[in-house]
Short mmCIF file of C-alpha atoms and ligand atoms in Angstrom, two decimals:
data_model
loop_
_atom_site.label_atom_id
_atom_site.label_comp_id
_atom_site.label_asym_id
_atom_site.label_seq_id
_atom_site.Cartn_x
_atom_site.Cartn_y
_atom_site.Cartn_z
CA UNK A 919 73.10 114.38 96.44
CA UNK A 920 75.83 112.14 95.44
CA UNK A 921 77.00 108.62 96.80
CA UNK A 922 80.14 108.31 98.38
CA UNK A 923 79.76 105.01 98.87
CA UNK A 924 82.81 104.08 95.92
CA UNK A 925 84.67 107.32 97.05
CA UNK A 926 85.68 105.23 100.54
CA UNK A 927 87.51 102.20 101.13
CA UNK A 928 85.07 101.47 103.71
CA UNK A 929 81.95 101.60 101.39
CA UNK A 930 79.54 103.32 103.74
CA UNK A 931 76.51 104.52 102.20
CA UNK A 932 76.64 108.40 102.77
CA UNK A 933 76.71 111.04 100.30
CA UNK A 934 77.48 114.53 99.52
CA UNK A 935 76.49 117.31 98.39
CA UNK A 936 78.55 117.24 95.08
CA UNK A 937 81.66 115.76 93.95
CA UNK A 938 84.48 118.06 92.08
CA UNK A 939 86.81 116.69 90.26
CA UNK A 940 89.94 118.63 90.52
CA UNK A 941 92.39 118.15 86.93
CA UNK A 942 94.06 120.99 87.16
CA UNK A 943 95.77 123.31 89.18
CA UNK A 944 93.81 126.56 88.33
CA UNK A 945 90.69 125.01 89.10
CA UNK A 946 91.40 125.80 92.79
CA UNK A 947 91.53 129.60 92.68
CA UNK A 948 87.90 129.74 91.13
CA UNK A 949 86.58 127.81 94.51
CA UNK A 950 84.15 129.46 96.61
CA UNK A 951 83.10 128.62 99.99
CA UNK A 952 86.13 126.52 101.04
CA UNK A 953 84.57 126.19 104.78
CA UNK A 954 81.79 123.73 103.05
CA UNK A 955 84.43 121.71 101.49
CA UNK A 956 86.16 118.14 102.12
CA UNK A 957 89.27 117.88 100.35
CA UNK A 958 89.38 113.87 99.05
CA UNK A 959 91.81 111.57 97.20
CA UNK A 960 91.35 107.78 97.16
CA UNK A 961 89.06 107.66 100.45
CA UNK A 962 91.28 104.52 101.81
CA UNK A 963 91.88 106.45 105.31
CA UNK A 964 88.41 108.66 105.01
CA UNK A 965 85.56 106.92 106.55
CA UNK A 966 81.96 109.29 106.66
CA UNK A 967 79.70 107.91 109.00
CA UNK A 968 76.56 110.13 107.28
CA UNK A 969 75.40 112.05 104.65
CA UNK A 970 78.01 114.91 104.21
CA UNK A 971 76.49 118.24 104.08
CA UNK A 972 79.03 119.99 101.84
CA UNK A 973 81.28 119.53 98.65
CA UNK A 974 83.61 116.87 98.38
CA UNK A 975 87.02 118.21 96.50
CA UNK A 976 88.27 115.17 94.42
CA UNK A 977 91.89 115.45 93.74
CA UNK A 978 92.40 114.17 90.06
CA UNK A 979 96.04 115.83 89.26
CA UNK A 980 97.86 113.62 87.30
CA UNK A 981 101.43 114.03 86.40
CA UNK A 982 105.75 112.64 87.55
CA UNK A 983 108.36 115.04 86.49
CA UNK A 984 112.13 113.38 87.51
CA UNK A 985 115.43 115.24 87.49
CA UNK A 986 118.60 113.51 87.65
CA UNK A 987 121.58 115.15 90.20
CA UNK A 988 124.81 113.38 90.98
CA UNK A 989 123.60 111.90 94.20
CA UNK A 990 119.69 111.56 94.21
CA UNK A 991 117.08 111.92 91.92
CA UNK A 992 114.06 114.86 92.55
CA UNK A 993 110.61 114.12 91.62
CA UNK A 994 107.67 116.54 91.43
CA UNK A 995 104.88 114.12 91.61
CA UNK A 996 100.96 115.63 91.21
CA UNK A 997 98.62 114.56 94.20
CA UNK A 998 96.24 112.46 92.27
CA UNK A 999 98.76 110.05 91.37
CA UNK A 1000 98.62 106.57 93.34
CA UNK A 1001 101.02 105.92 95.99
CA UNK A 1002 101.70 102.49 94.99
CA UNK A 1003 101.93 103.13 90.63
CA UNK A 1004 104.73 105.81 91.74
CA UNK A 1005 106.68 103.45 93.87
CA UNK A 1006 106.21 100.43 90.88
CA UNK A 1007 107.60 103.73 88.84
CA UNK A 1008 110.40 104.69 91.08
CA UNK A 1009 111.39 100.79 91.26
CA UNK A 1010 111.01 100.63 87.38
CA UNK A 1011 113.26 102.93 86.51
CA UNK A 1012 115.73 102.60 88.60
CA UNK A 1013 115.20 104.62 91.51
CA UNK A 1014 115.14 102.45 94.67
CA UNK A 1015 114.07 103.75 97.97
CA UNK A 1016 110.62 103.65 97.96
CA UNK A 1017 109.72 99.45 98.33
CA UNK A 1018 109.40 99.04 101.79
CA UNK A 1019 106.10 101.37 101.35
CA UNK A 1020 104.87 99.18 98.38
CA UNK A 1021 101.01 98.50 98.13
CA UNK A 1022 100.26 100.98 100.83
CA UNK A 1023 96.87 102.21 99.33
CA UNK A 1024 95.71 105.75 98.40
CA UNK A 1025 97.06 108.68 96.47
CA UNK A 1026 100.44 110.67 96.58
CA UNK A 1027 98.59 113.70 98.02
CA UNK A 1028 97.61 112.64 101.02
CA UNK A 1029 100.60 110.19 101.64
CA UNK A 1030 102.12 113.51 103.43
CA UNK A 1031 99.34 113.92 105.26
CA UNK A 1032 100.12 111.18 107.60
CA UNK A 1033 103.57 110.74 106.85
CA UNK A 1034 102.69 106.95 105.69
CA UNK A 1035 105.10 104.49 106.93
CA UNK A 1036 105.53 100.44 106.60
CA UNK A 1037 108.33 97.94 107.01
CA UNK A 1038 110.32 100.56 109.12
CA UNK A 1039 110.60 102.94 106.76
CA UNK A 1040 108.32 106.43 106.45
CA UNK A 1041 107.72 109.10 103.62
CA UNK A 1042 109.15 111.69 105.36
CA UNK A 1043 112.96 110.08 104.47
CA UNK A 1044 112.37 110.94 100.93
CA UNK A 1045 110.19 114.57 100.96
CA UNK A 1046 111.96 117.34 99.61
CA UNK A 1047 109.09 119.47 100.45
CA UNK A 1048 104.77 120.18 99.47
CA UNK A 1049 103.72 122.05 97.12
CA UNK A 1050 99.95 122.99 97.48
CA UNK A 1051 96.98 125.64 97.75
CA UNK A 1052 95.09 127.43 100.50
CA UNK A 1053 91.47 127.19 99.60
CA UNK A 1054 90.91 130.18 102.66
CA UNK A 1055 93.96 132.33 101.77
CA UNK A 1056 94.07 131.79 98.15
CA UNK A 1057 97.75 131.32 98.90
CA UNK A 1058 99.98 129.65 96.89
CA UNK A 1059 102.48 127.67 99.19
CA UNK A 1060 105.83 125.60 98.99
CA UNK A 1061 106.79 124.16 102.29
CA UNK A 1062 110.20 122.69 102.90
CA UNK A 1063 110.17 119.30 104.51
CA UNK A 1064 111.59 121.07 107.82
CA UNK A 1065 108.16 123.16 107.59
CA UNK A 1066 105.82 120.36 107.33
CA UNK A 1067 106.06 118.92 111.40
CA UNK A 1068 106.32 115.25 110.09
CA UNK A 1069 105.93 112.69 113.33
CA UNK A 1070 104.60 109.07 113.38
CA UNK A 1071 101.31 108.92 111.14
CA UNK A 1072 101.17 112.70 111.57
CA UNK A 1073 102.06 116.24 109.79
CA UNK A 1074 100.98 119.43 110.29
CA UNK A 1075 98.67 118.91 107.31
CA UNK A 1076 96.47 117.32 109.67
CA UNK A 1077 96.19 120.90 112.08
CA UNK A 1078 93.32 123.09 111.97
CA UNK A 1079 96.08 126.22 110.42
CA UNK A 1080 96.17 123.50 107.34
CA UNK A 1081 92.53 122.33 107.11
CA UNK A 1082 92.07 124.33 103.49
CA UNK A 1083 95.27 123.37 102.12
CA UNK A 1084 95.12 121.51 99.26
CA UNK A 1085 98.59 119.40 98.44
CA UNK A 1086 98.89 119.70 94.65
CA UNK A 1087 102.25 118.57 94.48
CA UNK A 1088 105.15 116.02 96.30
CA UNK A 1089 108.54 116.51 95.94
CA UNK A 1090 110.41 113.69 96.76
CA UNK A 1091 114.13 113.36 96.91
CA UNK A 1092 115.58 109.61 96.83
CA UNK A 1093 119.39 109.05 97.32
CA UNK A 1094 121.13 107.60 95.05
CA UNK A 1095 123.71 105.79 97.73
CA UNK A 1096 121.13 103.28 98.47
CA UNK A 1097 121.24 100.08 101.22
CA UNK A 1098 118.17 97.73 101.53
CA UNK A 1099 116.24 98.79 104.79
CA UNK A 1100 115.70 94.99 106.24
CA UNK A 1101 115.09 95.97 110.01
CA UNK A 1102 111.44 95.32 110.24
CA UNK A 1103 110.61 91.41 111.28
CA UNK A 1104 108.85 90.00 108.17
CA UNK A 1105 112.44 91.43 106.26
CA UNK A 1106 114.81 90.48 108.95
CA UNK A 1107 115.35 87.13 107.29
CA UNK A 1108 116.40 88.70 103.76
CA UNK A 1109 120.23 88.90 103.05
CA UNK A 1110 121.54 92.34 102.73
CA UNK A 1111 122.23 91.51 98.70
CA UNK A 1112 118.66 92.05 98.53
CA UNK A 1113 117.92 94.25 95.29
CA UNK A 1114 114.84 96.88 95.64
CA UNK A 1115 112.57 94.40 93.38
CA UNK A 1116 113.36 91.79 95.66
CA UNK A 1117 112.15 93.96 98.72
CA UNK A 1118 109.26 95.29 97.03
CA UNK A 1119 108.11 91.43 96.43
CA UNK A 1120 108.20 90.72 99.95
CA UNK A 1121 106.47 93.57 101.40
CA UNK A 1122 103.86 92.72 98.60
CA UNK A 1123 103.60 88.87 99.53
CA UNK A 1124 103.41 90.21 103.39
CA UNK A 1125 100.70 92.58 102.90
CA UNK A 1126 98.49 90.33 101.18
CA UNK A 1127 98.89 87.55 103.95
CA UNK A 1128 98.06 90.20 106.98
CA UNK A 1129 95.81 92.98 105.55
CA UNK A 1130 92.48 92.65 104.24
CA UNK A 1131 92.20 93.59 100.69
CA UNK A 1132 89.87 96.85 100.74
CA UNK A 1133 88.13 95.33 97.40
CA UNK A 1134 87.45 92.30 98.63
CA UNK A 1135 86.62 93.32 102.69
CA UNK A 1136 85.82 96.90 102.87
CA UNK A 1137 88.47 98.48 105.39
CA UNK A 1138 90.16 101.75 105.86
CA UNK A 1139 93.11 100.05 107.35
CA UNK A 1140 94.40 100.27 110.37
CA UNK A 1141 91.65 101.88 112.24
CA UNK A 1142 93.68 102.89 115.56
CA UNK A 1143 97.15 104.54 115.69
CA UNK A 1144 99.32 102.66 118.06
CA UNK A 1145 99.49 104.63 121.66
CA UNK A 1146 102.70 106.10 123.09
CA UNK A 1147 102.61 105.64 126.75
CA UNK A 1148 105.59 107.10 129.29
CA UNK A 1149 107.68 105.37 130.48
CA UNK A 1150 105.63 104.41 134.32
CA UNK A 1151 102.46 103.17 132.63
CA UNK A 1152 104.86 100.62 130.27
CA UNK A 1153 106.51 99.64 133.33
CA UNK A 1154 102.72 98.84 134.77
CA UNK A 1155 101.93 97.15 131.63
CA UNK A 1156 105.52 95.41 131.16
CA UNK A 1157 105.09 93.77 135.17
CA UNK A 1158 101.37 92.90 134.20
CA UNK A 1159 101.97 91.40 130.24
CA UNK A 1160 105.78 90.71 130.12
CA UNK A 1161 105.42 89.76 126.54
CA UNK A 1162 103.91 92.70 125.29
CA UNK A 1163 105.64 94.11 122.05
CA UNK A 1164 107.56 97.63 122.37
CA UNK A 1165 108.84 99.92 120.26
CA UNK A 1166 110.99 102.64 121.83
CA UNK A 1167 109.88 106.14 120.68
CA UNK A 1168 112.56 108.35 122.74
CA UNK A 1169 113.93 108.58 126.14
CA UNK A 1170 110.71 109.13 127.58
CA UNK A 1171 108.21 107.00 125.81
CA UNK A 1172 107.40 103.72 123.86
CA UNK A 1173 104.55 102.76 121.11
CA UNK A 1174 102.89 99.93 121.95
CA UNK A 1175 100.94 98.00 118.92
CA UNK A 1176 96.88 98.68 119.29
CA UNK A 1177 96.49 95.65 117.75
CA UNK A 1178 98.04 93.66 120.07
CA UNK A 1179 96.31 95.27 123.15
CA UNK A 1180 92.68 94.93 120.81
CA UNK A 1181 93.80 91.35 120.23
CA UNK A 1182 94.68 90.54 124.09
CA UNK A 1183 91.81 92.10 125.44
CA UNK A 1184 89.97 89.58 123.36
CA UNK A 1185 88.12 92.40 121.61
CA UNK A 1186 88.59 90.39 118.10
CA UNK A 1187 84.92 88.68 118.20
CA UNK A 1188 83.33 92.08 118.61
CA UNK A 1189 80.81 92.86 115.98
CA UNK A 1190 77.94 95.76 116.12
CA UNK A 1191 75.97 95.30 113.14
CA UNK A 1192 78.07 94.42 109.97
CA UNK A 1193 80.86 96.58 111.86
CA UNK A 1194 83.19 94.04 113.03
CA UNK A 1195 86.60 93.65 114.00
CA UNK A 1196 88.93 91.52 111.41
CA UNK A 1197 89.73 88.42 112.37
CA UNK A 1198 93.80 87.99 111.37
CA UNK A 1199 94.86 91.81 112.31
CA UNK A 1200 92.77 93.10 115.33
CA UNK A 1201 93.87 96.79 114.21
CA UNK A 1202 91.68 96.07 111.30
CA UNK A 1203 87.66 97.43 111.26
CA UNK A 1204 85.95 95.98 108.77
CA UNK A 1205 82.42 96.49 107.10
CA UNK A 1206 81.13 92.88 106.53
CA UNK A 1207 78.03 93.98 103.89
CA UNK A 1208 76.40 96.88 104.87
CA UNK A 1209 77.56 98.70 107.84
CA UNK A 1210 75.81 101.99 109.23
CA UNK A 1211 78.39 105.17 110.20
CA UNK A 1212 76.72 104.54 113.57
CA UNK A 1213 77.42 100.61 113.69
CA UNK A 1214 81.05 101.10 113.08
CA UNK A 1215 81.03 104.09 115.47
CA UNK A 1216 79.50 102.05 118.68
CA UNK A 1217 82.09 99.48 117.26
CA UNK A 1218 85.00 102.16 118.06
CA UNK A 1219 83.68 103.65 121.16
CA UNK A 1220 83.27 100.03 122.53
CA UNK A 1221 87.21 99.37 121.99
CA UNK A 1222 88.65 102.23 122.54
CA UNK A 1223 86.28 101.96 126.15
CA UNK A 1224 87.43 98.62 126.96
CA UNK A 1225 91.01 98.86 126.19
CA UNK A 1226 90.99 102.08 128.03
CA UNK A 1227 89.79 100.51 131.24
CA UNK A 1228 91.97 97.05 130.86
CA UNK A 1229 95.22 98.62 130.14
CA UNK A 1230 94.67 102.40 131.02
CA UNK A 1231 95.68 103.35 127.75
CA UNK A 1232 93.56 105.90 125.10
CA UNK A 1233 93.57 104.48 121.76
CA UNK A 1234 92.85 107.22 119.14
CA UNK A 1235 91.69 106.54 115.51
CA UNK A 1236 93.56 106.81 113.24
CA UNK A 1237 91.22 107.29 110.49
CA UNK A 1238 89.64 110.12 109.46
CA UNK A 1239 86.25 109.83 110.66
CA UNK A 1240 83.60 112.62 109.83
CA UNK A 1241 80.23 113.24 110.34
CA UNK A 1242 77.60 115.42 108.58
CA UNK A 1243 79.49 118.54 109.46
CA UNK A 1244 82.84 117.29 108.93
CA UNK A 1245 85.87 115.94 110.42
CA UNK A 1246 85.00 113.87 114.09
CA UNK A 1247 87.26 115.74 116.83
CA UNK A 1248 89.44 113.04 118.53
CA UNK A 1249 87.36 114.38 122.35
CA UNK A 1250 84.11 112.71 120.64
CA UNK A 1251 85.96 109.17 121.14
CA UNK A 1252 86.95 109.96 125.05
CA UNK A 1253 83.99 111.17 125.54
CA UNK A 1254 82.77 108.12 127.93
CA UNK A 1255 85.43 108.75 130.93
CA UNK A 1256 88.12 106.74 128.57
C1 LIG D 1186 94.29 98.07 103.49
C2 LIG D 1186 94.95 99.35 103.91
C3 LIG D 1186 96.27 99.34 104.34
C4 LIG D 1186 96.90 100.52 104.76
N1 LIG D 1186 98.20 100.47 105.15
C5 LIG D 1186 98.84 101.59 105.54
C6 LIG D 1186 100.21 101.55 105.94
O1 LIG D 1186 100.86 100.51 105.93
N2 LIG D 1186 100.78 102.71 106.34
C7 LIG D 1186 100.10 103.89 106.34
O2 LIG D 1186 100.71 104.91 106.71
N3 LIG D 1186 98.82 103.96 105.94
C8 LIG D 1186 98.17 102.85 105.55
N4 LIG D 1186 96.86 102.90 105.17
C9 LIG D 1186 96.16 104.20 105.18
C10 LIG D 1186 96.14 104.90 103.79
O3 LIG D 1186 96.66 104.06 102.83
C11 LIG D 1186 96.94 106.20 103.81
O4 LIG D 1186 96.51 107.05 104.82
C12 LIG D 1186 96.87 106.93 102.47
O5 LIG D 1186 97.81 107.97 102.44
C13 LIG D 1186 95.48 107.48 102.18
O6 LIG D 1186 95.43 107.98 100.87
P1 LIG D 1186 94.04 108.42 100.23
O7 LIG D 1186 94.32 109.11 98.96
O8 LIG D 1186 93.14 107.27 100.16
O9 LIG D 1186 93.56 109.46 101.33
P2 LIG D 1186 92.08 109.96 101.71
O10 LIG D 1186 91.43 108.94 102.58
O11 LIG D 1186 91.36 110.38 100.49
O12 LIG D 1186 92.44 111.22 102.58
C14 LIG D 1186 93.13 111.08 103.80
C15 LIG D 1186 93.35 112.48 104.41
O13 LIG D 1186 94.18 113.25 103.56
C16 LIG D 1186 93.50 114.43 103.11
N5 LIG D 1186 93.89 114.62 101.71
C17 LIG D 1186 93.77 113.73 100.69
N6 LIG D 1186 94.30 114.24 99.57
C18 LIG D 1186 94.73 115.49 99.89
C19 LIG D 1186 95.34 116.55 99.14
N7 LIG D 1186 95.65 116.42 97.84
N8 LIG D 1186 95.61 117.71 99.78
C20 LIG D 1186 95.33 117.86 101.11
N9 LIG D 1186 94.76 116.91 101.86
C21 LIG D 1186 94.46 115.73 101.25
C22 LIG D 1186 92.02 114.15 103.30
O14 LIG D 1186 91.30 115.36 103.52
C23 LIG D 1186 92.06 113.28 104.56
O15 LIG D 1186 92.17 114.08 105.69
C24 LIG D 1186 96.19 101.75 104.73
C25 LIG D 1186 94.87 101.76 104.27
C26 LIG D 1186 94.25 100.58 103.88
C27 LIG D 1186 92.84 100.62 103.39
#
């Protein structure tokens, strides 16, 4: 067996079967028995609860390609590059686009997987398409952006149809016509001279304030995804807590900030074990020495329970959470009438 425990941001001790590290592309093809494994990058939204009782697939690709056009510039970026060194890159040599998702942990293959997003600004702007490899299939495929179902913190990367796919590759297209994106609060108060650099700098100083650093607290980030109600139940919630943040999704429905219901609900002092909740950003689980996979699951249950029956709303982790067989289905979090 092999510890996972420095694999995860949220430094559980489980462990796996064995680790593979994955340098190059042709390594994939020779896989057998893709059903037994867990493909990994950085572990920073990856949280095992227990000993894993397969393979973990550790995506070391290394490698930016950049071609110039007249209006953008198209990179071909390998998966096991990190997220943040590429935007530092981008910013570096003169390709802004990419600073409002500065310091945003993990690696560029998985970045599609949730369609990260920060500072009102998400990945999906700036994919060309993904380039990657069906462990099951042995098919090699390249899927246009319009073929990859990006949504908030979601992709259809993240559907069962996708579950062997490893992402090898990002293509990225960034425009060269280029305007500061300064909607998000912390920005607002920037003028719109603001160079890239500048932006980056910000987000940077902003992050640091609000999130726990993963290598200081262990974390995964934030642990919930924020829950899109329709429009009735915000109207409820709007009579009941008239200063309740909103952010308008469509016509239909809103996202409401899980940290602020977490945070209300006066959920922030909740600790089962070293499983705790962090005390700045309520959206925040946090492993305060040496948290179990069960702790921090109680932890979750107990939230997502008591927000449910306060506000009436289902919070769903955002995480990926798995267990000794693999990845935790979202029903296994509802499973206590919430
Ligand atoms: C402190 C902190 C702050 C964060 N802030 C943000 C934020 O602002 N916005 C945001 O969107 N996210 C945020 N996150 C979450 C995290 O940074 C992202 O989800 C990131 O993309 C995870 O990268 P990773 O390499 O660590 O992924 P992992 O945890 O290794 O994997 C995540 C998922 O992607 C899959 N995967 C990984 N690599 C591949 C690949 N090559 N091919 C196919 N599937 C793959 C895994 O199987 C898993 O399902 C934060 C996390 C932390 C710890």
């Amino acid at each position: 067996m092999v510890s996972l425990k420095d694999k995860h941001s949220f430094r559980i001790s489980a462990s796996a079967n064995e680790v593979i590290s994955v340098t190059h592309r042709d390594q994939l093809s020779e896989l057998t028995n893709p059903d037994e494994l867990w493909i990994l990058g950085e572990g920073t939204n990856t949280i095992f609860t227990e000993d894993f009782q397969g393979k973990i697939l550790w995506i070391q690709l290394r490698g930016i390609e950049v071609t110039e056009h007249s209006d953008a510039w198209s990179l071909q970026v390998a998966a096991g590059e990190n997220w943040h060194q590429l935007v530092e890159y981008t910013l570096l040599h003169g390709m802004p686009g990419l600073e409002n998702l500065a310091l945003i942990p993990g690696s560029v293959g998985a970045a599609p997987v949730q369609n990260i997003g920060a500072y009102g600004v998400e990945l999906s702007e700036f994919i060309e398409a993904v380039e990657g490899y069906d462990l099951k299939t042995g098919e090699a495929r390249y899927l246009p952006k319009d073929s990859c179902g990006f949504s908030y913190r979601e992709s259809v990367f993240k559907t069962p149809e996708f579950s062997h796919f490893v992402i090898t590759d990002v293509h990225l297209r960034i425009p060269k016509d280029w305007a500061p994106t300064l909607s998000y609060a912390d920005l607002a108060d920037m003028p719109s001279s603001s160079t890239a650099h500048e932006v980056m700098q910000r987000v940077i100083t902003v992050r640091r304030r609000k999130l726990p650093d993963p290598a200081e607290i262990p974390n995964a980030g934030s642990f919930f995804k924020n829950p899109v109600v329709d429009h009735t139940r915000l109207k409820m919630l709007q009579e009941k807590y008239p200063t309740m943040p909103v952010y308008p999704v469509d016509d239909q429905s809103s996202k409401i900030p899980a940290g602020w219901l977490i945070d209300k609900a006066g959920l922030k002092a909740l600790q089962v074990g070293d499983a705790g909740v962090h005390e700045q950003q309520a959206l925040v689980l946090v492993n305060r020495g040496a948290a179990s996979g069960q702790e921090l699951s109680q932890l979750a249950h107990q939230i997502i329970a008591q927000v449910h029956d306060i506000y009436g709303v289902k919070l769903e982790p955002e995480v990926r959470l798995l267990n000794r067989s693999g990845l935790i289905p979202k029903s296994h979090w509802w499973q206590d009438g919430a």
